[in-house]
mmCIF file of C-alpha atoms and ligand atoms in Angstrom:
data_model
loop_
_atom_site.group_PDB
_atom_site.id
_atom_site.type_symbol
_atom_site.label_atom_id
_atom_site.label_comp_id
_atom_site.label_asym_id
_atom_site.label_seq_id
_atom_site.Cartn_x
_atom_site.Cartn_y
_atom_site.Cartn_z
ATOM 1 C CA UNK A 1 23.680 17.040 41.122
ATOM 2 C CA UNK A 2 24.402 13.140 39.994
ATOM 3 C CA UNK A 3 22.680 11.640 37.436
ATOM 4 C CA UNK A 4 20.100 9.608 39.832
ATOM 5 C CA UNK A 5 19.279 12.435 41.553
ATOM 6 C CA UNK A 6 18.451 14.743 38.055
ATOM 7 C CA UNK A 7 16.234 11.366 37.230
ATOM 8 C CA UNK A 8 14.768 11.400 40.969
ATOM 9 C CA UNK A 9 13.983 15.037 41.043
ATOM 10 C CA UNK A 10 12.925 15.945 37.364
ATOM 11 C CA UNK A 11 11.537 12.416 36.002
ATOM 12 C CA UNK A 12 10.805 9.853 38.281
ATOM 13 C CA UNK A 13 7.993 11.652 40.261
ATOM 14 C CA UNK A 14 5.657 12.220 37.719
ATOM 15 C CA UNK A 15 1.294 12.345 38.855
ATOM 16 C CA UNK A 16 0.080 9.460 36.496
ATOM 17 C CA UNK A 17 0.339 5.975 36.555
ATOM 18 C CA UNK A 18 -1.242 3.547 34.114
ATOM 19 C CA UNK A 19 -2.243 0.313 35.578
ATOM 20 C CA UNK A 20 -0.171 -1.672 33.055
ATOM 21 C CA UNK A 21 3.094 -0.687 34.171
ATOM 22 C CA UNK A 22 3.525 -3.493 36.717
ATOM 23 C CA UNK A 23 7.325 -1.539 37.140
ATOM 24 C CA UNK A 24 8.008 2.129 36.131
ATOM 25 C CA UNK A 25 11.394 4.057 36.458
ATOM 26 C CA UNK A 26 13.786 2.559 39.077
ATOM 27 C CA UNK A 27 14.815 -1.015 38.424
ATOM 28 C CA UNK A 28 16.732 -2.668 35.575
ATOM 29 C CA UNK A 29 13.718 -3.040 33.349
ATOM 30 C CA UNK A 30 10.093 -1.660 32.990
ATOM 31 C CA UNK A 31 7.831 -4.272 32.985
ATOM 32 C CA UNK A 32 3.999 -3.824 31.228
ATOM 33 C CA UNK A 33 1.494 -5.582 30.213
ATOM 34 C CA UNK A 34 -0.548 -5.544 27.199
ATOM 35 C CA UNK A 35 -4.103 -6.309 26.740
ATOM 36 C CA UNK A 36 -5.595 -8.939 25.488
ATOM 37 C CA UNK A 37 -6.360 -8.272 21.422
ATOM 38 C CA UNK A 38 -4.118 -5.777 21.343
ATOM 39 C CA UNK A 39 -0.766 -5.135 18.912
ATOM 40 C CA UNK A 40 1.969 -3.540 20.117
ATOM 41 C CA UNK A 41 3.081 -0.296 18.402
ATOM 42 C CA UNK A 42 6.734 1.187 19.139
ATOM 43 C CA UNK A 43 8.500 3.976 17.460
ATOM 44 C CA UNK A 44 12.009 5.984 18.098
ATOM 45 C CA UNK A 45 13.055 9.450 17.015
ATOM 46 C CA UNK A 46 16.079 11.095 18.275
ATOM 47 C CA UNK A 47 16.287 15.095 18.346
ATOM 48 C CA UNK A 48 19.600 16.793 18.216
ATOM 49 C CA UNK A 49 20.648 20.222 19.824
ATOM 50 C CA UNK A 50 21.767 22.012 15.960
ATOM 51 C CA UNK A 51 20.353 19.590 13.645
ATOM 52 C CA UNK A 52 16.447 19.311 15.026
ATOM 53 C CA UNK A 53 16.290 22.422 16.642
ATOM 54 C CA UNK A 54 17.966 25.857 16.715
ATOM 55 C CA UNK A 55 20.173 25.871 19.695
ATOM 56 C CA UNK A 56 18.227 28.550 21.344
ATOM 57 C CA UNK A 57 14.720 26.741 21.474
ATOM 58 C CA UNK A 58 13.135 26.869 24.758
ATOM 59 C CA UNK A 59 13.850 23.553 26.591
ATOM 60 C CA UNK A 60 9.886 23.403 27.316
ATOM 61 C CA UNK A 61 9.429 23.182 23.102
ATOM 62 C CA UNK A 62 12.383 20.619 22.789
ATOM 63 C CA UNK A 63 11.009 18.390 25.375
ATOM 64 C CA UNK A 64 7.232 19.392 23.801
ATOM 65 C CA UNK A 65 8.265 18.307 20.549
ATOM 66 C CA UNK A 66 10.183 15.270 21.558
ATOM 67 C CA UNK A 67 7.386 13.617 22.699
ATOM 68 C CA UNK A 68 5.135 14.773 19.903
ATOM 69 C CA UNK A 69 6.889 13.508 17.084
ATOM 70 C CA UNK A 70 6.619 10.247 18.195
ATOM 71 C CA UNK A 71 3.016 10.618 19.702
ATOM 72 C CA UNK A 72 2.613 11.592 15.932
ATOM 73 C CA UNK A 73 4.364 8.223 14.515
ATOM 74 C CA UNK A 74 1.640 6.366 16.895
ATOM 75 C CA UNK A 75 -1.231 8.349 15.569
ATOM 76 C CA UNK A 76 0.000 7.337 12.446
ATOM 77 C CA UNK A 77 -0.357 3.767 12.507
ATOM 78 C CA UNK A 78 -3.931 4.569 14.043
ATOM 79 C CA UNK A 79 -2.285 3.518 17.989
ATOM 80 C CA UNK A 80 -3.452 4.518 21.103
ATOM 81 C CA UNK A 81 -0.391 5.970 23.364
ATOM 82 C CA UNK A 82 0.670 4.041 26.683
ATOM 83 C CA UNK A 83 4.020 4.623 27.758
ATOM 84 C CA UNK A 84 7.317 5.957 27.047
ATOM 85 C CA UNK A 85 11.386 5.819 27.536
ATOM 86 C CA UNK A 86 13.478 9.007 27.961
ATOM 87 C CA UNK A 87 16.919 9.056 26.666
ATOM 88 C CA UNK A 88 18.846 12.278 27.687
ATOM 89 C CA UNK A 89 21.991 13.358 27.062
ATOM 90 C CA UNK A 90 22.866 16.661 28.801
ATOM 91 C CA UNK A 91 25.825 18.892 28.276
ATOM 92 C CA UNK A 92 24.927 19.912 31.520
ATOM 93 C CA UNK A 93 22.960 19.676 34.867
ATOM 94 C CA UNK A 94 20.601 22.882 34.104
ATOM 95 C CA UNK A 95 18.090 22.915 36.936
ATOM 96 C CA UNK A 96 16.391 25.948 35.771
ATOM 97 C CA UNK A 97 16.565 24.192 32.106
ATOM 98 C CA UNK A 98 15.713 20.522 33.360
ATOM 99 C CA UNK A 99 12.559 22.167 35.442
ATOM 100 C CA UNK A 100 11.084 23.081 31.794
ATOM 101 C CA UNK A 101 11.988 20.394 29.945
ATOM 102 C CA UNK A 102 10.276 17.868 32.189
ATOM 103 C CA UNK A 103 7.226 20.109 33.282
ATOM 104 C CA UNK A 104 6.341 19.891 29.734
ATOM 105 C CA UNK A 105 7.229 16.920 29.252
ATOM 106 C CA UNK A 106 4.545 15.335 31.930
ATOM 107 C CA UNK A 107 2.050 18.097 30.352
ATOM 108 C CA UNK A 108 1.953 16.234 27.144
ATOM 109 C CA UNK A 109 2.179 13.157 28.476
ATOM 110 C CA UNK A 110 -0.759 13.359 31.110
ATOM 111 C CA UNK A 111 -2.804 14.852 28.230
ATOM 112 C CA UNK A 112 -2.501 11.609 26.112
ATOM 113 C CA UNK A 113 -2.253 9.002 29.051
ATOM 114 C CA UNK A 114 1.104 8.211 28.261
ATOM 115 C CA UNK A 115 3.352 7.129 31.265
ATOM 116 C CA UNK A 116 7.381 7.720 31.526
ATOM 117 C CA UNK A 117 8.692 4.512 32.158
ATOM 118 C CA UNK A 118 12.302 4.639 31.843
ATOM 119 C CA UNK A 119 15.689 5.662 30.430
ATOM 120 C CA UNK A 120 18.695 7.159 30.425
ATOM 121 C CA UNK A 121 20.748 9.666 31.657
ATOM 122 C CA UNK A 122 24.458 10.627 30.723
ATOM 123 C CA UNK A 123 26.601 13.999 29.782
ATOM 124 C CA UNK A 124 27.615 14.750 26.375
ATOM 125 C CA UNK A 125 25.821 17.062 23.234
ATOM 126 C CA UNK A 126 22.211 18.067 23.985
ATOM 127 C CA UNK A 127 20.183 15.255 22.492
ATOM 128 C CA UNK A 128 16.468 13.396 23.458
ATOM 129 C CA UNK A 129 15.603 10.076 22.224
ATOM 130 C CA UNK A 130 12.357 9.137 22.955
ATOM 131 C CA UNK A 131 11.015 5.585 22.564
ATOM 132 C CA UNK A 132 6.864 5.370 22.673
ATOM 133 C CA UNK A 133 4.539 2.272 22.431
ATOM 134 C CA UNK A 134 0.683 2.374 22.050
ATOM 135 C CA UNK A 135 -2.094 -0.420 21.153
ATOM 136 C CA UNK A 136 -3.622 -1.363 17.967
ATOM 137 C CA UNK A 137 -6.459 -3.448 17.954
ATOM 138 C CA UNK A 138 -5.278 -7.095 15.987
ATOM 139 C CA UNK A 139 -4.698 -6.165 12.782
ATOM 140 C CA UNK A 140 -5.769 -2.611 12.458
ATOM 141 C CA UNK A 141 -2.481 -0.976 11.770
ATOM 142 C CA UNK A 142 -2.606 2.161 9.540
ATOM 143 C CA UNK A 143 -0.201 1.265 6.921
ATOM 144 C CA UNK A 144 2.004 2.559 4.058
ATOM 145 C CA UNK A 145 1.237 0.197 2.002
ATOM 146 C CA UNK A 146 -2.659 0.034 1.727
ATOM 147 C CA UNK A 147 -3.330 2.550 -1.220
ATOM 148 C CA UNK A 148 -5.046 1.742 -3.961
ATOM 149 C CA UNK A 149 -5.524 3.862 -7.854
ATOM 150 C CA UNK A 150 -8.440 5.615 -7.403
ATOM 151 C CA UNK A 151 -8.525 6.032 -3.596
ATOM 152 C CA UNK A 152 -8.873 9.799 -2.258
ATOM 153 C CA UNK A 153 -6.015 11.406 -0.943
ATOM 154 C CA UNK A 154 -6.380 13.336 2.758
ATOM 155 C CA UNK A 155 -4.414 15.433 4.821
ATOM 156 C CA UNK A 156 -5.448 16.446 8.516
ATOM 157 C CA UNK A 157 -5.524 20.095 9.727
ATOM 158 C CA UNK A 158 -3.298 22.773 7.521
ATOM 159 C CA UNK A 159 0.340 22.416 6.007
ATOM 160 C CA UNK A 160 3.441 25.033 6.072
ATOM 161 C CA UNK A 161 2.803 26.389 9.230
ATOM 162 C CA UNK A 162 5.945 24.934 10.925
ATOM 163 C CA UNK A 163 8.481 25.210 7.458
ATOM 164 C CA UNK A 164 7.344 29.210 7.540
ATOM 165 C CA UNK A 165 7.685 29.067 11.436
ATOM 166 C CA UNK A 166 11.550 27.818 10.840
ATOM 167 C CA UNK A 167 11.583 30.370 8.803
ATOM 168 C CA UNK A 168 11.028 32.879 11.208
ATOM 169 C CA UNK A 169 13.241 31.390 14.032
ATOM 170 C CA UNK A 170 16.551 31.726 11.952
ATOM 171 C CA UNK A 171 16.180 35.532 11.165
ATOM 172 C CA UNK A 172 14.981 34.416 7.304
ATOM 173 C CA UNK A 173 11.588 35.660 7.463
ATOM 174 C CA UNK A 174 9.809 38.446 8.717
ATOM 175 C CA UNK A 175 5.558 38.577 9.348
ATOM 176 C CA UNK A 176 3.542 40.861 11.573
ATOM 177 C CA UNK A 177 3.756 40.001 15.632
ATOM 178 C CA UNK A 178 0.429 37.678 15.867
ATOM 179 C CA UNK A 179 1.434 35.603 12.491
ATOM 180 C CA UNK A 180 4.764 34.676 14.209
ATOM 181 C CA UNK A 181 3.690 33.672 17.746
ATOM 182 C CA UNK A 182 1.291 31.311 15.730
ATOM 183 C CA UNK A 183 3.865 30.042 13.138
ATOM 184 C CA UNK A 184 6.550 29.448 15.682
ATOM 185 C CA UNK A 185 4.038 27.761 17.590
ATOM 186 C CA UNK A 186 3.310 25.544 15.259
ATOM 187 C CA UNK A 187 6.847 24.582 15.020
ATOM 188 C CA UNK A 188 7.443 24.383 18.576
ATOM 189 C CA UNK A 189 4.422 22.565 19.617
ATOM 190 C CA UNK A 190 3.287 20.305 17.054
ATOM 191 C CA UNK A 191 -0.130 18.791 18.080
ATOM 192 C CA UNK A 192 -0.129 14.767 17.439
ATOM 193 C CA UNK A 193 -3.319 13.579 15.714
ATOM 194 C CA UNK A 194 -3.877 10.794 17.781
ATOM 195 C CA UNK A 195 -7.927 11.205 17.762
ATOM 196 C CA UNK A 196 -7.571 11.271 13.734
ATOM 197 C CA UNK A 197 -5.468 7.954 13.747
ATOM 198 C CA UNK A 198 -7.808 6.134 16.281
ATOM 199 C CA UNK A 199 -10.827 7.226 14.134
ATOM 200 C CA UNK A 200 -9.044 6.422 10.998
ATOM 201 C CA UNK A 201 -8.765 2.950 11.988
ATOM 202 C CA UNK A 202 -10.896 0.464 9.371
ATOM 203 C CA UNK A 203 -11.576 3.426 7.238
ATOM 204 C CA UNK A 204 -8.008 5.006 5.968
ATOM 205 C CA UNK A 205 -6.632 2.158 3.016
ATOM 206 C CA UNK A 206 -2.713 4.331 4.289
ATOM 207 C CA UNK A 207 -1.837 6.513 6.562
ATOM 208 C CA UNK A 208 1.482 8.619 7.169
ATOM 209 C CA UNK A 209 2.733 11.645 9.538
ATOM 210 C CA UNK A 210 3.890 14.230 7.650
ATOM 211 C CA UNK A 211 7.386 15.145 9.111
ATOM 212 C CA UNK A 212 9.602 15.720 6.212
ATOM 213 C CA UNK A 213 7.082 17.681 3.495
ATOM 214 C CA UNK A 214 3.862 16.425 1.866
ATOM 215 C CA UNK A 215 5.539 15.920 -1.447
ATOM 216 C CA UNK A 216 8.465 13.960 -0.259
ATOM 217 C CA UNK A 217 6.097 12.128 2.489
ATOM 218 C CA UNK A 218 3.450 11.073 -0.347
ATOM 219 C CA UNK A 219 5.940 9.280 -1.869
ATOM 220 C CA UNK A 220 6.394 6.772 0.602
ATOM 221 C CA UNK A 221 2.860 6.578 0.223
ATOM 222 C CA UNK A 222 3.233 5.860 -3.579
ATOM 223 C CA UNK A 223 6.404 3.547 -3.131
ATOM 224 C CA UNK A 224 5.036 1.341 -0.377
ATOM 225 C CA UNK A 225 1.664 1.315 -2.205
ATOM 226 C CA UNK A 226 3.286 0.973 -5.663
ATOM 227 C CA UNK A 227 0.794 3.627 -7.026
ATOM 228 C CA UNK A 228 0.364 7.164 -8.281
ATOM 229 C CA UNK A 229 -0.772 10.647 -7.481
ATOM 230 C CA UNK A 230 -1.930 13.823 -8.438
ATOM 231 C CA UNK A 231 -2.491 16.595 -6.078
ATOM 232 C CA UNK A 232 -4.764 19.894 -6.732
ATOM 233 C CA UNK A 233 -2.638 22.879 -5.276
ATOM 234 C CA UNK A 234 -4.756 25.186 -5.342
ATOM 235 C CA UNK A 235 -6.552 22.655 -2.416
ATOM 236 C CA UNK A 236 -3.897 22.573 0.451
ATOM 237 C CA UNK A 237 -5.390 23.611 3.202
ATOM 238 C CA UNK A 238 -2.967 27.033 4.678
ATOM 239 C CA UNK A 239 -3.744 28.980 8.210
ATOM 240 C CA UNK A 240 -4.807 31.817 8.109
ATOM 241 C CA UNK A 241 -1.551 33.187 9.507
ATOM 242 C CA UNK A 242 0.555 31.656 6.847
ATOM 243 C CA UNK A 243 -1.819 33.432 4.037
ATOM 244 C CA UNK A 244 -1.537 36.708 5.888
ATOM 245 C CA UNK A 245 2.300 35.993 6.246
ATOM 246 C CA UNK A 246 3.530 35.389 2.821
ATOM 247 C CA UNK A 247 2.067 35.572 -0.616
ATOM 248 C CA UNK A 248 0.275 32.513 -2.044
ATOM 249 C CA UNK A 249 2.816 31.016 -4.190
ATOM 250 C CA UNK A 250 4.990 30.772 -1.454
ATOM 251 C CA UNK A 251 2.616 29.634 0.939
ATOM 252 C CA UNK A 252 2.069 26.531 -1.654
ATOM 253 C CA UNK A 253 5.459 25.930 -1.346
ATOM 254 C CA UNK A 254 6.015 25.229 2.154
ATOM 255 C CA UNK A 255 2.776 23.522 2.290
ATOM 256 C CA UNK A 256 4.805 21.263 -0.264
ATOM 257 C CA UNK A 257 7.980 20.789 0.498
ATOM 258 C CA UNK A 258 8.653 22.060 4.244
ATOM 259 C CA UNK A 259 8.390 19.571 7.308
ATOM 260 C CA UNK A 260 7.814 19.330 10.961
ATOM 261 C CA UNK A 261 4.045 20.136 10.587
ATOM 262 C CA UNK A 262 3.085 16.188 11.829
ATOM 263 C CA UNK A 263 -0.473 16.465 9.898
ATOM 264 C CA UNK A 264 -1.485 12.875 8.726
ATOM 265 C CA UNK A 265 -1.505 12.132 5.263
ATOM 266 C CA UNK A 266 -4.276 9.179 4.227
ATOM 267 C CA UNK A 267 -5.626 7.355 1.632
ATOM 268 C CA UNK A 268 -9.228 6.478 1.747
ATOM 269 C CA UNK A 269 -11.475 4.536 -0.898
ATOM 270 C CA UNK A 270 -14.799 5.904 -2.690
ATOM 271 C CA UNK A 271 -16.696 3.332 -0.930
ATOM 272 C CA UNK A 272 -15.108 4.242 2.519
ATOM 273 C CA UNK A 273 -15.958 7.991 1.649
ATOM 274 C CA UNK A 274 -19.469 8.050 3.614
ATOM 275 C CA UNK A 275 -17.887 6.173 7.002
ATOM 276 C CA UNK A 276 -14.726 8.375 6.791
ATOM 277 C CA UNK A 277 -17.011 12.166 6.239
ATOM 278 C CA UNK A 278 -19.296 10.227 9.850
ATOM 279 C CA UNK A 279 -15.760 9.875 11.730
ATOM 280 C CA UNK A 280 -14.441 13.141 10.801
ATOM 281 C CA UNK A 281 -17.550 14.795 12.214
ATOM 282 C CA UNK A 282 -18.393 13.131 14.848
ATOM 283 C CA UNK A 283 -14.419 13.208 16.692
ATOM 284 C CA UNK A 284 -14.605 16.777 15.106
ATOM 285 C CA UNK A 285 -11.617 16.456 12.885
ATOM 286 C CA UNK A 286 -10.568 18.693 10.150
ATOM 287 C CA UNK A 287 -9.365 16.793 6.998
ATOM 288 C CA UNK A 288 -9.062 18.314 3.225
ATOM 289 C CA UNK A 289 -9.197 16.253 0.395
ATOM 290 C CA UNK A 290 -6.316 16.988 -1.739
ATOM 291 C CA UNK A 291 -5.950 14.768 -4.484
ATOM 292 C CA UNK A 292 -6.741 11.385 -5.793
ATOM 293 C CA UNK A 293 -4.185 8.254 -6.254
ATOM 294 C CA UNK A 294 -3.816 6.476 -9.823
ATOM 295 C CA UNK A 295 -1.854 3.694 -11.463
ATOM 296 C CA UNK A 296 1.106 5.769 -12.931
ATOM 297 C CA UNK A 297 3.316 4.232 -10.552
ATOM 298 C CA UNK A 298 4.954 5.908 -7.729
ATOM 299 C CA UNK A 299 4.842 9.161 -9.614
ATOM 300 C CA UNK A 300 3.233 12.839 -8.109
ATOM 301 C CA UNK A 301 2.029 14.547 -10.199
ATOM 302 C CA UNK A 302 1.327 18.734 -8.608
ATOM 303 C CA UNK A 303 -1.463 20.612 -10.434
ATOM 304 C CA UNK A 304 -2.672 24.557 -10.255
ATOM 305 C CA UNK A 305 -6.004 25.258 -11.629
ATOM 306 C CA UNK A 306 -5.947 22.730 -14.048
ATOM 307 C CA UNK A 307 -2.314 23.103 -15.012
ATOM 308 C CA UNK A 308 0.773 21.451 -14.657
ATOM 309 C CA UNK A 309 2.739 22.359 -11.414
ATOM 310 C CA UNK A 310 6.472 22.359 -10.313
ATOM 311 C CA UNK A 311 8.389 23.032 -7.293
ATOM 312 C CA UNK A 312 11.758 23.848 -9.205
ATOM 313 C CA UNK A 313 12.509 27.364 -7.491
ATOM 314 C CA UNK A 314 12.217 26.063 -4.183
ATOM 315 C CA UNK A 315 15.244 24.629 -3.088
ATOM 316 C CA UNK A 316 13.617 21.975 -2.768
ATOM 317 C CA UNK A 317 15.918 18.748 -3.176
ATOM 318 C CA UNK A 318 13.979 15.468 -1.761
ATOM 319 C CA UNK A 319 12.095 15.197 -4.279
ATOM 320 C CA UNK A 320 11.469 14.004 -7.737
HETATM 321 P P1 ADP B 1 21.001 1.140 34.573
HETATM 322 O O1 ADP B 1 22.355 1.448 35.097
HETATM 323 O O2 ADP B 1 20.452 -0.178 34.986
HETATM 324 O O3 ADP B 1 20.865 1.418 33.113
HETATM 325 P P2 ADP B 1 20.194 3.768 35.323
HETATM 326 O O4 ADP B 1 20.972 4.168 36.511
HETATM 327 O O5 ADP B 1 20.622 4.256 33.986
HETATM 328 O O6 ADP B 1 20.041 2.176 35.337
HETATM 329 O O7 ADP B 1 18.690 4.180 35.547
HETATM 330 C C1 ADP B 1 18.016 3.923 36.739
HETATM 331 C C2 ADP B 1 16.544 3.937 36.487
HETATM 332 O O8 ADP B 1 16.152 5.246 36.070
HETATM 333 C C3 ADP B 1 16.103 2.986 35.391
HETATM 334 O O9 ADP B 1 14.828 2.485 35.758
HETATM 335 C C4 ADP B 1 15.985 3.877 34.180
HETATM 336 O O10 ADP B 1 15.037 3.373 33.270
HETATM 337 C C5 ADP B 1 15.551 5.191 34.801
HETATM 338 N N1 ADP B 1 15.998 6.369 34.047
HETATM 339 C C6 ADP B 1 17.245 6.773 33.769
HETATM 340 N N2 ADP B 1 17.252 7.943 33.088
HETATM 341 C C7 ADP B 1 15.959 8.283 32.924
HETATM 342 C C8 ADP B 1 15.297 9.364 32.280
HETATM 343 N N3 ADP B 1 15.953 10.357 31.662
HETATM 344 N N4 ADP B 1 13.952 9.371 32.312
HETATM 345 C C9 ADP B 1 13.273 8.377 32.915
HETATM 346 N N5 ADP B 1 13.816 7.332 33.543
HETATM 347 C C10 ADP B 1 15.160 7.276 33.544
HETATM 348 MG MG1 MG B 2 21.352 3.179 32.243
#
């Protein structure tokens, strides 16, 4: 099979089609427009076969999470999803693999309205780059850099589900059968929080995806901000499966320092408190307050039940 038939077969018929792609997959260029009002958001992450993802992840999660992480970077700046490019390199031409990968692929993507509109295709180490773009209303953009001291510190949904789920996949931990379908769920098939961003939008004073660990993530937070933190411990939100799975110090300490969970992290002011509890319910979003930001500048400071908290047995090296 040559490469234009692998994109003719697997990528090019896909159901949905956006009315703003004037030209999808098939000519030199895709050509879209954007509406009127509207900012243009576009984000990039590559994933590589060995340094991303264990080499034996199912190609449905790899594509899954391809997608997702950038879905995440849009719900992040508070965007709303419209299309995407595919960059593929294959060792291979896998039909059985390449059937998965894109069937999930167009699952996700049909879910969020987001259309495939282009890419490429060529043989070498197993590696996806995906490029998405969403809309921002003028001037809405969730930013780093918004914080101020005193604001209230939020994170959607609950942290160290994916770090334990890691965990799991290399042979490092072992839980009961139900915790680890969930856990390695969770690390397979992040879920973007693209109705928290949209809602988030005029309320949150920052926003981030959490992709590398809350405590190294807050601190781009506090550096782009040029403010501090302090964060209550004992008020991370955990799953249920992660409590039942290890014991609660360690629990803490993925919800800390592990990554790939893709919660949002955001900073909202006292005054914006009332509009952001009304958002929250009414798009039925689960957020935890976890801490407040102050003016000891671009420090973290971790606290348990009132005392002084620190990640040193961890292994834990980002951070600081
Ligand atoms: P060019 O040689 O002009 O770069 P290609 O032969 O690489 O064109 O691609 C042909 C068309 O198929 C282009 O519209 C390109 O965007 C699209 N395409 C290539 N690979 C992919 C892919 N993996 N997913 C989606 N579209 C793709
Ligand atoms: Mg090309």
């Amino acid at each position: 099979m040559k490469e234009f038939d692998v994109i003719e077969r697997f990528f090019a018929q896909q159901s949905h089609q956006r009315k703003d792609v004037l030209l999808g997959i098939g000519d030199d260029c895709a050509v879209t427009s954007v509406p009127e009002g509207q900012n243009l958001a576009t984000t990039t992450d590559t994933l590589i076969a060995g340094v991303h993802f264990p080499h034996d992840t199912p190609a449905e999660a790899i594509a899954h999470k391809a997608l997702a992480v950038n879905l995440s970077d849009l719900a992040a700046m508070g965007a709303e999803p419209a299309w995407f490019s595919l960059a593929l390199s294959l060792p291979e031409v896998d039909e059985n693999w390449l059937e998965g990968f894109s069937r999930s692929l167009f699952d996700l993507s049909q879910y969020y309205s987001i259309q495939l509109i282009g890419g490429d295709t060529v043989q070498g180490p197993l590696s996806i780059t995906v490029t998405a773009q969403g809309f921002i209303p003028q001037d809405q953009a969730l930013r780093r850099s918004g914080a101020s001291p005193g604001d209230l510190l939020y994170v959607t949904g609950n942290l160290g589900d994916a770090g334990a789920g890691l965990d799991i996949s290399k042979g490092e931990l072992s839980v009961s059968e139900n915790c680890e379908t969930y856990l390695v769920n969770r690390l397979n098939y992040p879920a973007p929080r693209l109705l928290a961003g949209t809602a988030l939008r005029r309320i949150a004073s920052s926003c981030i995806d959490i992709s590398d660990g809350l405590a190294k993530d807050v601190m781009h937070i506090l550096k782009q901000s040029d403010c501090g933190a302090k964060i209550f411990v004992e008020k991370l939100p955990l799953s249920i499966a992660l409590k039942e799975a290890v014991d609660i110090e360690e629990a803490y300490r993925y919800a800390l320092s592990s990554g790939d969970d893709y919660e949002l992290l955001f900073t909202v002011s006292e005054e914006q408190k009332g509009n952001l509890d009304i958002a929250l319910a009414n798009a039925n979003i689960n957020a935890t307050c976890i801490g407040q930001l102050n003016g000891v500048k671009q420090k973290l400071e971790l606290r348990l039940n009132d005392e002084a908290y620190s990640l040193q047995r961890s292994g834990f090296e980002h951070f600081n």
